[in-house]
Coordinates of C-alpha atoms in Angstrom, one line a residue:
Chain C
M1 CA 91.5 -213.2 -20.3
N2 CA 89.9 -210.3 -21.9
K3 CA 89.3 -208.7 -18.6
K4 CA 93.0 -209.0 -17.7
R5 CA 93.9 -207.3 -20.9
V6 CA 91.5 -204.5 -20.3
I7 CA 92.7 -204.0 -16.7
G8 CA 96.3 -204.1 -17.9
A9 CA 95.7 -201.6 -20.6
A10 CA 93.8 -199.4 -18.1
L11 CA 96.7 -199.5 -15.7
A12 CA 99.3 -198.8 -18.3
G13 CA 97.2 -195.9 -19.5
A14 CA 96.9 -194.6 -16.0
L15 CA 100.7 -194.8 -15.6
L16 CA 101.1 -192.6 -18.5
F17 CA 99.2 -189.9 -16.7
V18 CA 101.1 -190.2 -13.5
P19 CA 103.7 -187.6 -14.4
Y20 CA 101.0 -185.2 -15.4
I21 CA 99.1 -185.6 -12.2
A22 CA 102.3 -185.3 -10.2
E23 CA 103.3 -182.2 -11.8
S24 CA 99.9 -180.6 -11.9
S25 CA 100.9 -177.9 -9.5
A26 CA 104.0 -177.2 -11.4
V27 CA 102.0 -176.8 -14.5
L28 CA 99.7 -174.5 -12.8
A29 CA 102.6 -172.4 -11.6
D30 CA 104.2 -172.4 -15.0
G31 CA 101.0 -171.4 -16.6
F32 CA 100.4 -168.6 -14.2
Y33 CA 101.4 -165.9 -16.7
V34 CA 99.9 -167.6 -19.7
N35 CA 96.8 -166.0 -21.1
Q36 CA 97.3 -162.9 -19.0
T37 CA 97.4 -159.6 -20.9
N38 CA 99.8 -156.9 -19.9
A39 CA 96.7 -154.9 -19.0
E40 CA 95.8 -157.5 -16.4
R41 CA 99.3 -157.9 -15.1
A42 CA 99.9 -154.2 -14.7
D43 CA 96.6 -153.5 -13.1
I44 CA 97.0 -151.7 -9.8
T45 CA 95.0 -154.3 -7.9
N46 CA 97.9 -156.7 -8.4
W47 CA 100.2 -154.4 -6.6
V48 CA 98.2 -153.8 -3.5
A49 CA 98.4 -156.4 -0.8
N50 CA 95.5 -158.8 -0.6
S51 CA 93.7 -159.1 2.6
S52 CA 94.1 -162.4 4.4
E53 CA 90.4 -163.2 3.5
Q54 CA 91.3 -162.8 -0.2
I55 CA 94.3 -165.0 0.3
S56 CA 92.1 -167.6 2.0
T57 CA 89.8 -167.4 -1.0
N58 CA 92.7 -167.9 -3.3
I59 CA 93.9 -170.9 -1.3
Q60 CA 90.5 -172.5 -1.4
S61 CA 90.1 -171.8 -5.1
Q62 CA 93.2 -174.0 -5.5
H63 CA 91.3 -176.8 -3.7
I64 CA 93.5 -176.6 -0.7
N65 CA 92.0 -177.3 2.7
V66 CA 93.3 -174.6 5.1
N67 CA 92.6 -177.0 8.0
D68 CA 94.8 -179.7 6.6
L69 CA 97.9 -178.1 5.4
N70 CA 100.4 -180.9 5.1
G71 CA 102.7 -180.1 2.3
S72 CA 100.0 -178.5 0.1
R73 CA 101.3 -176.6 -2.9
Y74 CA 99.9 -173.2 -3.3
V75 CA 100.5 -171.1 -6.3
I76 CA 101.3 -167.5 -5.2
Q77 CA 98.8 -165.1 -6.7
W78 CA 99.1 -161.4 -7.6
G79 CA 98.8 -159.3 -4.5
D80 CA 99.8 -162.0 -2.1
T81 CA 102.2 -161.2 0.7
L82 CA 104.0 -163.8 2.8
S83 CA 102.5 -162.2 5.9
G84 CA 99.1 -162.4 4.4
I85 CA 99.6 -166.1 3.5
S86 CA 100.8 -166.6 7.0
Q87 CA 97.7 -165.1 8.5
A88 CA 95.4 -166.9 6.1
T89 CA 97.0 -170.3 6.8
G90 CA 98.0 -169.9 10.4
I91 CA 101.5 -171.0 9.5
P92 CA 104.2 -168.8 11.1
M93 CA 106.1 -166.7 8.6
R94 CA 109.3 -168.2 9.8
K95 CA 108.1 -171.7 9.1
L96 CA 106.7 -170.7 5.7
A97 CA 110.1 -169.1 4.8
Y98 CA 112.1 -172.1 6.1
D99 CA 110.0 -174.7 4.4
N100 CA 110.3 -172.8 1.1
H101 CA 113.9 -171.7 1.4
I102 CA 112.9 -168.1 1.3
R103 CA 115.6 -165.9 2.8
N104 CA 114.0 -162.6 1.8
I105 CA 110.4 -162.8 2.7
D106 CA 109.6 -159.5 1.0
L107 CA 110.6 -161.1 -2.3
I108 CA 108.2 -163.7 -3.4
Y109 CA 106.9 -164.2 -6.9
A110 CA 103.5 -164.6 -8.3
G111 CA 103.2 -167.9 -9.9
D112 CA 105.8 -169.6 -7.7
I113 CA 104.7 -172.5 -5.6
L114 CA 104.6 -172.3 -1.9
I115 CA 104.6 -175.4 0.3
L116 CA 102.1 -175.0 3.0
N117 CA 103.0 -177.3 5.9
R118 CA 101.5 -176.5 9.2
N119 CA 103.2 -179.4 11.0
G120 CA 106.3 -181.1 9.8
S121 CA 109.8 -180.0 10.0
Y122 CA 111.1 -177.9 12.8
V123 CA 112.8 -174.6 12.1
P124 CA 116.3 -174.5 13.4
S125 CA 116.8 -171.7 15.9
D126 CA 119.8 -170.3 14.0
W127 CA 117.9 -170.0 10.8
N128 CA 117.2 -166.4 9.9
Y129 CA 115.4 -164.6 7.2
E130 CA 115.1 -161.0 6.3
G131 CA 112.2 -158.7 5.5
H132 CA 108.8 -158.2 7.0
G133 CA 106.7 -160.2 4.5
T134 CA 104.6 -157.2 3.6
H135 CA 105.7 -156.7 0.0
V136 CA 103.3 -158.0 -2.6
A137 CA 104.4 -160.8 -4.9
N138 CA 106.7 -159.7 -7.6
T139 CA 106.4 -160.5 -11.2
K140 CA 108.6 -163.0 -13.0
V141 CA 108.0 -161.3 -16.3
T142 CA 108.7 -157.8 -17.2
I143 CA 105.4 -156.1 -18.0
N144 CA 106.5 -153.7 -20.7
N145 CA 103.8 -152.5 -23.0
F146 CA 105.0 -149.5 -24.9
V147 CA 102.4 -148.0 -27.1
D148 CA 104.0 -145.2 -29.0
N149 CA 107.3 -144.6 -27.3
S150 CA 110.3 -145.7 -29.3
D151 CA 112.7 -145.3 -26.4
N152 CA 111.0 -148.0 -24.4
S153 CA 110.0 -145.7 -21.6
V154 CA 106.8 -144.0 -20.6
T155 CA 106.3 -140.6 -19.1
I156 CA 104.2 -140.0 -16.1
V157 CA 103.3 -136.4 -16.6
D158 CA 101.7 -135.8 -13.3
S159 CA 103.5 -137.5 -10.5
P160 CA 102.9 -136.8 -6.8
I161 CA 106.1 -138.4 -5.8
T162 CA 109.6 -137.1 -6.2
V163 CA 111.7 -139.6 -7.9
N164 CA 115.3 -139.0 -7.0
N165 CA 116.5 -141.6 -9.3
T166 CA 120.1 -142.1 -9.9
T167 CA 119.8 -143.3 -13.4
N168 CA 122.3 -144.9 -15.5
N169 CA 120.4 -144.1 -18.6
N170 CA 121.1 -140.6 -19.5
S171 CA 119.0 -140.7 -22.6
T172 CA 115.7 -141.2 -20.9
T173 CA 116.1 -139.2 -17.8
N174 CA 114.2 -136.1 -17.8
N175 CA 113.4 -135.5 -14.2
S176 CA 112.0 -132.2 -13.2
S177 CA 110.6 -133.3 -10.0
T178 CA 111.0 -130.9 -7.1
N179 CA 108.4 -131.4 -4.5
N180 CA 107.8 -133.8 -1.7
E181 CA 105.4 -132.2 0.8
T182 CA 103.3 -130.0 -1.5
N183 CA 100.9 -130.9 -4.2
E184 CA 102.9 -129.5 -6.9
K185 CA 103.1 -131.5 -10.1
T186 CA 106.2 -133.1 -11.4
T187 CA 107.2 -134.5 -14.7
T188 CA 109.2 -137.6 -14.3
T189 CA 110.7 -140.1 -16.7
I190 CA 112.5 -142.9 -15.0
N191 CA 115.3 -145.1 -15.9
N192 CA 114.1 -148.2 -17.6
S193 CA 116.2 -150.6 -15.6
D194 CA 114.2 -149.8 -12.5
Y195 CA 111.2 -151.2 -14.2
E196 CA 112.2 -154.7 -15.1
S197 CA 111.5 -157.9 -13.3
P198 CA 114.4 -158.9 -11.2
V199 CA 114.1 -162.4 -12.5
D200 CA 114.4 -163.7 -16.0
P201 CA 111.3 -163.1 -18.0
V202 CA 112.0 -165.5 -20.8
A203 CA 110.4 -168.5 -19.3
T204 CA 107.0 -167.0 -19.3
T205 CA 107.4 -165.2 -22.5
T206 CA 108.1 -168.4 -24.3
A207 CA 105.5 -170.3 -22.4
G208 CA 102.7 -167.8 -22.8
S209 CA 101.1 -166.0 -25.5
D210 CA 104.0 -163.7 -25.8
S211 CA 106.4 -165.9 -27.7
S212 CA 106.9 -163.2 -30.3
A213 CA 108.9 -161.3 -27.9
A214 CA 111.2 -164.1 -26.9
S215 CA 113.5 -164.0 -29.8
S216 CA 112.8 -160.7 -31.4
D217 CA 114.3 -157.3 -30.9
T218 CA 112.8 -155.6 -27.9
T219 CA 112.1 -152.3 -29.4
A220 CA 110.5 -153.8 -32.5
A221 CA 108.3 -156.0 -30.5
A222 CA 107.3 -153.2 -28.3
E223 CA 106.3 -150.9 -31.1
K224 CA 104.4 -153.4 -33.1
D225 CA 102.5 -155.2 -30.4
A226 CA 100.7 -153.3 -27.8
D227 CA 99.7 -156.3 -25.8
S228 CA 102.7 -158.5 -25.8
I229 CA 105.5 -158.8 -23.4
N230 CA 108.5 -157.4 -25.0
A231 CA 110.2 -157.3 -21.7
T232 CA 113.9 -157.1 -21.8
T233 CA 114.0 -160.5 -23.3
D234 CA 117.4 -161.7 -22.7
S235 CA 117.6 -164.3 -25.3
Q236 CA 121.3 -164.5 -26.0
T237 CA 122.4 -161.7 -28.3
T238 CA 119.1 -160.1 -28.4
T239 CA 119.4 -158.6 -25.0
S240 CA 122.7 -157.1 -25.7
D241 CA 121.4 -155.6 -28.8
S242 CA 118.4 -154.1 -27.2
N243 CA 120.2 -152.9 -24.2
A244 CA 122.8 -151.3 -26.4
N245 CA 120.0 -149.5 -28.2
K246 CA 118.3 -148.4 -25.1
T247 CA 121.0 -147.4 -22.9
S248 CA 124.2 -147.2 -24.9
A249 CA 125.6 -148.6 -21.8
S250 CA 128.5 -151.0 -21.5
T251 CA 127.6 -154.6 -21.8
T252 CA 129.3 -155.7 -18.6
T253 CA 127.8 -158.6 -16.8
S254 CA 126.6 -156.5 -13.9
S255 CA 124.8 -154.0 -16.0
K256 CA 123.2 -156.6 -18.2
S257 CA 122.3 -159.0 -15.6
G258 CA 120.8 -159.1 -12.2
L259 CA 123.5 -161.0 -10.3
E260 CA 127.2 -161.0 -10.2
D261 CA 129.0 -164.2 -11.2
S262 CA 129.6 -165.2 -7.6
D263 CA 126.0 -164.5 -6.6
F264 CA 124.8 -166.5 -9.6
A265 CA 127.1 -169.4 -8.6
D266 CA 125.7 -169.2 -5.1
E267 CA 122.2 -169.2 -6.3
V268 CA 122.8 -172.2 -8.5
S269 CA 124.5 -173.9 -5.6
S270 CA 121.6 -173.3 -3.3
K271 CA 119.0 -174.4 -5.8
L272 CA 120.9 -177.5 -6.7
A273 CA 121.2 -178.4 -3.1
D274 CA 117.5 -178.0 -2.8
Q275 CA 116.9 -180.2 -5.9
L276 CA 119.3 -182.9 -4.7
G277 CA 117.9 -182.7 -1.2
V278 CA 121.3 -182.3 0.3
D279 CA 122.7 -179.8 2.7
A280 CA 123.6 -176.6 1.0
S281 CA 127.1 -176.6 2.5
K282 CA 127.9 -179.8 0.5
V283 CA 127.4 -178.1 -2.8
S284 CA 129.6 -175.5 -4.3
V285 CA 129.4 -174.1 -7.7
D286 CA 132.4 -172.7 -9.5
F287 CA 131.0 -170.4 -12.2
G288 CA 133.9 -169.2 -14.3
G289 CA 132.1 -167.9 -17.3
D290 CA 131.0 -164.4 -18.2
S291 CA 127.6 -165.0 -19.7
S292 CA 127.7 -162.1 -22.1
S293 CA 127.3 -163.4 -25.5
A294 CA 130.4 -161.7 -26.8
A295 CA 132.4 -163.3 -24.1
S296 CA 130.9 -166.6 -24.4
A297 CA 131.1 -166.6 -28.2
D298 CA 134.8 -166.0 -28.5
S299 CA 136.1 -167.8 -25.5
E300 CA 135.6 -171.2 -24.4
S301 CA 137.6 -170.0 -21.5
S302 CA 135.5 -170.8 -18.6
D303 CA 135.2 -174.5 -18.9
V304 CA 136.5 -174.8 -15.5
D305 CA 137.4 -178.2 -14.7
A306 CA 137.0 -180.3 -11.7
E307 CA 140.6 -181.3 -11.2
A308 CA 141.3 -178.2 -9.2
T309 CA 140.3 -179.0 -5.8
D310 CA 140.5 -182.4 -4.3
T311 CA 142.8 -185.2 -4.8
D312 CA 140.3 -187.9 -3.9
S313 CA 137.7 -186.4 -6.1
Q314 CA 136.1 -188.0 -9.0
T315 CA 134.3 -186.3 -11.9
V316 CA 130.8 -187.5 -12.7
Y317 CA 131.2 -187.0 -16.4
D318 CA 134.2 -187.6 -18.7
D319 CA 133.3 -184.5 -20.7
D320 CA 131.5 -181.4 -19.8
Q321 CA 127.8 -181.6 -20.2
S322 CA 125.9 -179.0 -22.0
I323 CA 122.6 -177.6 -20.9
S324 CA 120.6 -175.2 -23.0
I325 CA 119.1 -172.1 -21.4
A326 CA 117.4 -169.6 -23.6
S327 CA 118.7 -166.7 -21.6
D328 CA 122.2 -165.8 -20.7
K329 CA 121.1 -163.5 -18.0
L330 CA 122.6 -164.0 -14.6
S331 CA 119.4 -164.0 -12.7
A332 CA 118.0 -166.0 -9.8
K333 CA 115.5 -167.4 -12.1
N334 CA 118.1 -168.6 -14.5
A335 CA 120.1 -170.0 -11.7
A336 CA 117.1 -172.1 -10.7
K337 CA 116.8 -173.3 -14.3
V338 CA 120.4 -174.2 -14.5
A339 CA 120.1 -176.2 -11.2
K340 CA 117.0 -177.9 -12.4
K341 CA 118.6 -178.9 -15.7
I342 CA 121.7 -180.2 -14.0
Y343 CA 119.5 -182.2 -11.7
K344 CA 117.5 -183.6 -14.6
Q345 CA 120.6 -184.5 -16.5
L346 CA 121.9 -186.4 -13.4
E347 CA 118.6 -188.0 -13.0
S348 CA 118.4 -189.2 -16.6
D349 CA 122.0 -190.4 -16.5
D350 CA 121.3 -192.3 -13.3
K351 CA 124.0 -190.5 -11.4
L352 CA 121.8 -189.0 -8.7
S353 CA 122.8 -191.5 -6.1
D354 CA 126.5 -191.0 -6.7
V355 CA 126.1 -187.3 -6.3
T356 CA 123.9 -187.3 -3.2
D357 CA 126.2 -189.8 -1.5
A358 CA 129.2 -187.7 -1.9
D359 CA 130.5 -185.6 1.0
S360 CA 131.3 -182.7 -1.3
I361 CA 129.7 -181.8 -4.6
D362 CA 131.7 -179.3 -6.7
V363 CA 130.0 -178.1 -9.8
T364 CA 132.0 -176.3 -12.4
L365 CA 129.8 -174.2 -14.6
S366 CA 130.6 -172.1 -17.6
A367 CA 128.6 -170.1 -20.0
T368 CA 128.4 -171.0 -23.6
D369 CA 126.5 -169.6 -26.5
G370 CA 123.4 -171.6 -26.1
G371 CA 123.5 -172.2 -22.4
Y372 CA 126.0 -173.6 -20.0
D373 CA 128.5 -176.4 -19.7
F374 CA 128.9 -178.2 -16.4
N375 CA 130.7 -181.0 -14.8
I376 CA 130.6 -182.3 -11.3
S377 CA 133.4 -183.3 -9.1
L378 CA 132.6 -185.5 -6.1
S379 CA 134.7 -185.9 -3.0
S380 CA 134.2 -188.4 -0.4
E381 CA 136.3 -189.8 2.3
S382 CA 136.6 -193.2 0.8
S383 CA 136.8 -192.4 -2.8
D384 CA 140.2 -192.9 -4.2
D385 CA 139.5 -193.6 -7.8
S386 CA 139.7 -190.2 -9.0
D387 CA 139.0 -189.7 -12.6
S388 CA 140.4 -186.6 -14.0
N389 CA 139.3 -187.0 -17.6
S390 CA 137.2 -184.0 -17.6
S391 CA 140.0 -181.7 -16.7
S392 CA 141.4 -181.7 -20.2
E393 CA 139.9 -178.3 -21.0
S394 CA 141.4 -176.6 -18.1
D395 CA 142.8 -173.2 -19.0
T396 CA 144.2 -170.2 -17.3
A397 CA 141.0 -168.3 -17.2
S398 CA 139.5 -170.7 -14.9
D399 CA 141.7 -170.9 -11.9
T400 CA 138.9 -170.3 -9.5
N401 CA 139.0 -172.6 -6.6
S402 CA 136.0 -174.2 -5.1
S403 CA 136.8 -173.2 -1.6
S404 CA 136.3 -169.6 -2.3
V405 CA 133.0 -170.3 -3.9
T406 CA 132.0 -172.3 -0.9
T407 CA 132.7 -169.6 1.5
S408 CA 130.8 -167.1 -0.6
S409 CA 127.9 -169.3 -0.7
D410 CA 126.9 -167.9 2.6
D411 CA 126.0 -164.8 0.8
T412 CA 123.2 -166.6 -0.8
T413 CA 121.0 -165.5 1.9
D414 CA 121.3 -162.0 0.7
A415 CA 120.4 -162.7 -2.8
E416 CA 117.3 -161.0 -3.9
D417 CA 115.6 -164.1 -4.7
Y418 CA 115.2 -167.1 -2.5
Chain L
M1 CA 58.0 -109.2 -44.4
K2 CA 58.4 -112.4 -42.5
K3 CA 61.6 -112.7 -40.6
S4 CA 63.6 -115.9 -41.2
K5 CA 63.9 -118.1 -38.1
A6 CA 67.1 -119.6 -39.3
P7 CA 69.5 -117.3 -37.5
I8 CA 67.7 -117.8 -34.3
I9 CA 67.8 -121.6 -34.7
I10 CA 71.5 -121.4 -35.5
V11 CA 72.2 -119.3 -32.5
I12 CA 70.2 -121.7 -30.3
L13 CA 72.1 -124.6 -31.7
V14 CA 75.4 -122.9 -31.2
V15 CA 74.5 -122.1 -27.6
I16 CA 73.5 -125.7 -27.1
I17 CA 76.6 -127.1 -28.7
A18 CA 78.7 -124.6 -26.7
A19 CA 77.0 -125.6 -23.5
L20 CA 77.4 -129.3 -24.2
G21 CA 80.9 -128.8 -25.3
G22 CA 81.7 -126.8 -22.2
A23 CA 80.1 -129.4 -20.0
Y24 CA 82.0 -132.1 -21.7
W25 CA 85.3 -130.2 -21.4
Y26 CA 84.5 -129.5 -17.8
M27 CA 83.9 -133.2 -17.1
G28 CA 87.1 -134.0 -18.8
H29 CA 89.0 -131.7 -16.6
S30 CA 87.2 -131.8 -13.2
V31 CA 88.6 -134.9 -11.7
A32 CA 90.9 -132.9 -9.4
K33 CA 87.9 -131.1 -8.0
R34 CA 85.8 -134.1 -7.5
I35 CA 87.9 -136.6 -5.7
P36 CA 89.3 -135.0 -2.6
G37 CA 87.7 -136.5 0.5
N38 CA 85.9 -139.2 -1.4
T39 CA 86.2 -143.0 -1.6
Y40 CA 86.1 -144.7 -5.0
R41 CA 85.8 -148.4 -5.9
Y42 CA 88.0 -149.5 -8.6
Q43 CA 87.6 -152.8 -10.4
S44 CA 90.5 -154.5 -12.1
V45 CA 90.8 -154.7 -15.8
S46 CA 89.9 -158.4 -15.6
K47 CA 87.0 -157.6 -13.2
D48 CA 88.1 -160.1 -10.7
K49 CA 89.6 -157.8 -8.0
T50 CA 88.3 -154.7 -6.3
L51 CA 90.2 -151.9 -4.7
Y52 CA 89.0 -149.0 -2.7
V53 CA 90.7 -145.6 -2.9
T54 CA 90.1 -142.8 -0.4
F55 CA 91.5 -139.5 -1.4
A56 CA 92.6 -137.0 1.3
A57 CA 90.3 -134.0 1.7
S58 CA 93.4 -131.9 1.4
G59 CA 96.9 -132.8 0.4
N60 CA 98.0 -135.6 -1.8
E61 CA 97.7 -138.6 0.4
V62 CA 95.5 -141.5 -0.5
V63 CA 94.5 -144.6 1.2
V64 CA 94.5 -147.6 -1.1
N65 CA 93.0 -150.8 0.3
P66 CA 91.1 -153.9 -0.9
D67 CA 88.8 -153.6 2.1
K68 CA 85.8 -151.4 1.7
N69 CA 85.3 -150.7 5.4
T70 CA 88.8 -149.5 5.8
A71 CA 88.5 -147.2 2.9
V72 CA 85.1 -145.8 3.8
K73 CA 86.2 -145.3 7.4
A74 CA 89.1 -143.3 6.2
A75 CA 86.8 -141.0 4.4
G76 CA 84.8 -140.4 7.6
S77 CA 87.0 -137.7 9.1
Q78 CA 90.5 -136.3 8.9
T79 CA 91.5 -138.2 12.0
A80 CA 90.2 -141.5 10.6
F81 CA 92.0 -140.8 7.4
D82 CA 95.3 -140.0 9.2
K83 CA 95.0 -143.2 11.2
E84 CA 94.4 -145.4 8.2
Y85 CA 97.1 -143.6 6.2
K86 CA 99.6 -144.0 9.0
S87 CA 98.8 -147.7 9.2
Q88 CA 99.1 -148.1 5.5
S89 CA 102.4 -146.2 5.5
E90 CA 104.1 -148.9 7.5
S91 CA 104.6 -150.8 4.3
A92 CA 104.4 -148.1 1.6
T93 CA 103.5 -144.5 1.1
W94 CA 100.7 -143.8 -1.3
R95 CA 100.1 -140.4 -2.8
Y96 CA 98.1 -139.1 -5.7
S97 CA 98.0 -136.2 -8.1
A98 CA 95.2 -135.1 -10.2
Q99 CA 95.3 -132.5 -12.9
G100 CA 93.3 -131.8 -15.9
G101 CA 92.2 -135.1 -17.3
T102 CA 94.7 -137.2 -15.5
M103 CA 95.0 -138.8 -12.0
T104 CA 98.1 -140.5 -10.8
L105 CA 98.4 -142.9 -7.9
A106 CA 101.9 -143.5 -6.8
E107 CA 103.4 -145.9 -4.3
Q108 CA 106.8 -145.5 -2.7
T109 CA 108.1 -148.4 -0.7
K110 CA 110.5 -148.2 2.2
D111 CA 113.4 -148.9 -0.1
G112 CA 112.6 -145.9 -2.2
K113 CA 111.1 -147.8 -5.2
V114 CA 108.3 -145.9 -6.9
S115 CA 105.4 -147.4 -8.8
Q116 CA 102.9 -145.2 -10.5
W117 CA 99.7 -145.6 -12.3
Q118 CA 98.5 -142.6 -14.3
Y119 CA 95.0 -142.7 -15.5
N120 CA 94.5 -140.7 -18.6
K121 CA 91.7 -139.0 -20.4
I122 CA 89.5 -139.0 -17.4
F123 CA 85.8 -138.2 -17.8
A124 CA 84.4 -137.4 -14.4
T125 CA 80.8 -137.1 -13.2
G126 CA 79.4 -136.8 -9.8
S127 CA 79.3 -140.5 -9.1
K128 CA 82.3 -141.9 -11.0
F129 CA 85.2 -141.1 -13.2
T130 CA 86.2 -143.1 -16.2
S131 CA 89.7 -143.3 -17.6
H132 CA 90.3 -144.4 -21.1
S133 CA 93.9 -145.6 -20.7
F134 CA 96.5 -145.8 -18.0
T135 CA 100.2 -145.4 -18.0
Y136 CA 102.1 -147.5 -15.5
Q137 CA 105.6 -147.6 -14.1
I138 CA 105.9 -150.5 -11.7
A139 CA 109.1 -150.9 -9.8
K140 CA 110.8 -154.2 -10.6
A141 CA 108.0 -155.1 -12.9
G142 CA 107.6 -153.0 -16.0
Q143 CA 106.3 -149.9 -17.6
G144 CA 104.0 -149.1 -20.4
Q145 CA 100.5 -148.0 -21.3
V146 CA 97.3 -149.9 -21.4
K147 CA 94.4 -148.7 -23.5
S148 CA 91.6 -150.1 -21.5
K149 CA 88.7 -148.3 -19.9
T150 CA 88.8 -148.2 -16.2
V151 CA 86.1 -146.9 -13.9
F152 CA 86.3 -145.5 -10.4
E153 CA 82.9 -145.4 -8.8
K154 CA 82.2 -143.2 -5.8
V155 CA 81.0 -145.2 -2.8
N156 CA 80.7 -142.8 0.0

């Protein structure tokens, strides 16, 4: 009897750890930037392509057997290139890209997980990617580390390269570069916006040792802390403040964020399709909200509703569901987060099967102060019991139709991220 | 009438100090003269990665590679350097600039993005040069300054 109890307790205990074990790779990936100083991140060695031998070593250090790559999860390291990983593993770049939904193989991120699958699924002949796979892994965090420069820029006093930057920051541009061929010296100060991670840095700043930066003013953080990420932390209003300070630029969506609304919607759509395991063409995202804090604060406008499109559609939720995202930046990273949160919510509400069974999944998404609101409209051939409860918040600002979003989702392939 | 030795000692001390100071100043400003045509090994701040940098004998080109053989081979002759440089330039162009106590390595990718690492307050000897901080501007990544000592050791 006692034995049974012990075994039962052991099994129950083991079950508790299952999620941790299952997500160990994810944890490793999420923790990639943790405990790294800016000095380590900015080191030049991270920005020169690793040799395939180095990558092999990296792979082995993650206890992955290169001879048995059957869905192994590799955390991309600094200096990795997709071509290098391809060489190190023997997996064709095309397959690597396809298996990992990478459209631009020159844009991978350190810390991301790459599925290494030598066998397995076949790559459709009409599937294409762009790039050569020779660019080293990008950073998901902005590695700013201003020591004594209050304008959040640094000056390279002795540059061998002409920087013909078309800057949008007139206050920090002081470009006196003139040479290209000769060995003359140049003094160059470059626009800050060129030196920011293209994806949202917030996740890592909050996860890592850099939490001070996440909610504080960028400039202040930069000045006081030489070894913290101050990034362009785009936590809600903070970003607009710091951006305003830095650039005195307008706070339009495009200047503040990496993606346009439609691109962001496409990105969410693509990521959500991945999460749901359905064909990307089935999912369309209607993003009607401007994520700038000002816009989102004084307008609940973009609560686009699901009633717009299909007569035999049914909405998944009676009311729009809120998901909180720390950053309002329209970045690929945030799109992934939004998709993940939507997925989690569906999962926790036990609505996944309804969604995946549908022929068409139309997500309406709008920015709010603390994140996003969403609802999902499902269409299927047989579903007649449409439920239009959620459309009560419809308003004039949100007359986007899902068909236009769907067509533009083809552009996802051109997004910077994958 | 014994002459005081103090003035002589002072003169000698001044000469020694001037010589040492001059040597120190020279070492702090000689990086540009020392690096052309040579290969240096650079170890990352966290000491877990190594990079080899071969500076052109003339001009501002530089071969930057994690592989020692490639870097050393590039230092062998101008032809070898040109070959390695050309091969490297398929993905990005690397150049350098050295002046006074600074040395900058700059990478320009095909899409025109520039990343630069400027090593400051360099103290150069025959076998290595040491920088006491570096300023970086990395495209799509960040910019700033790191106050860490970094060392480039000559390997060829």
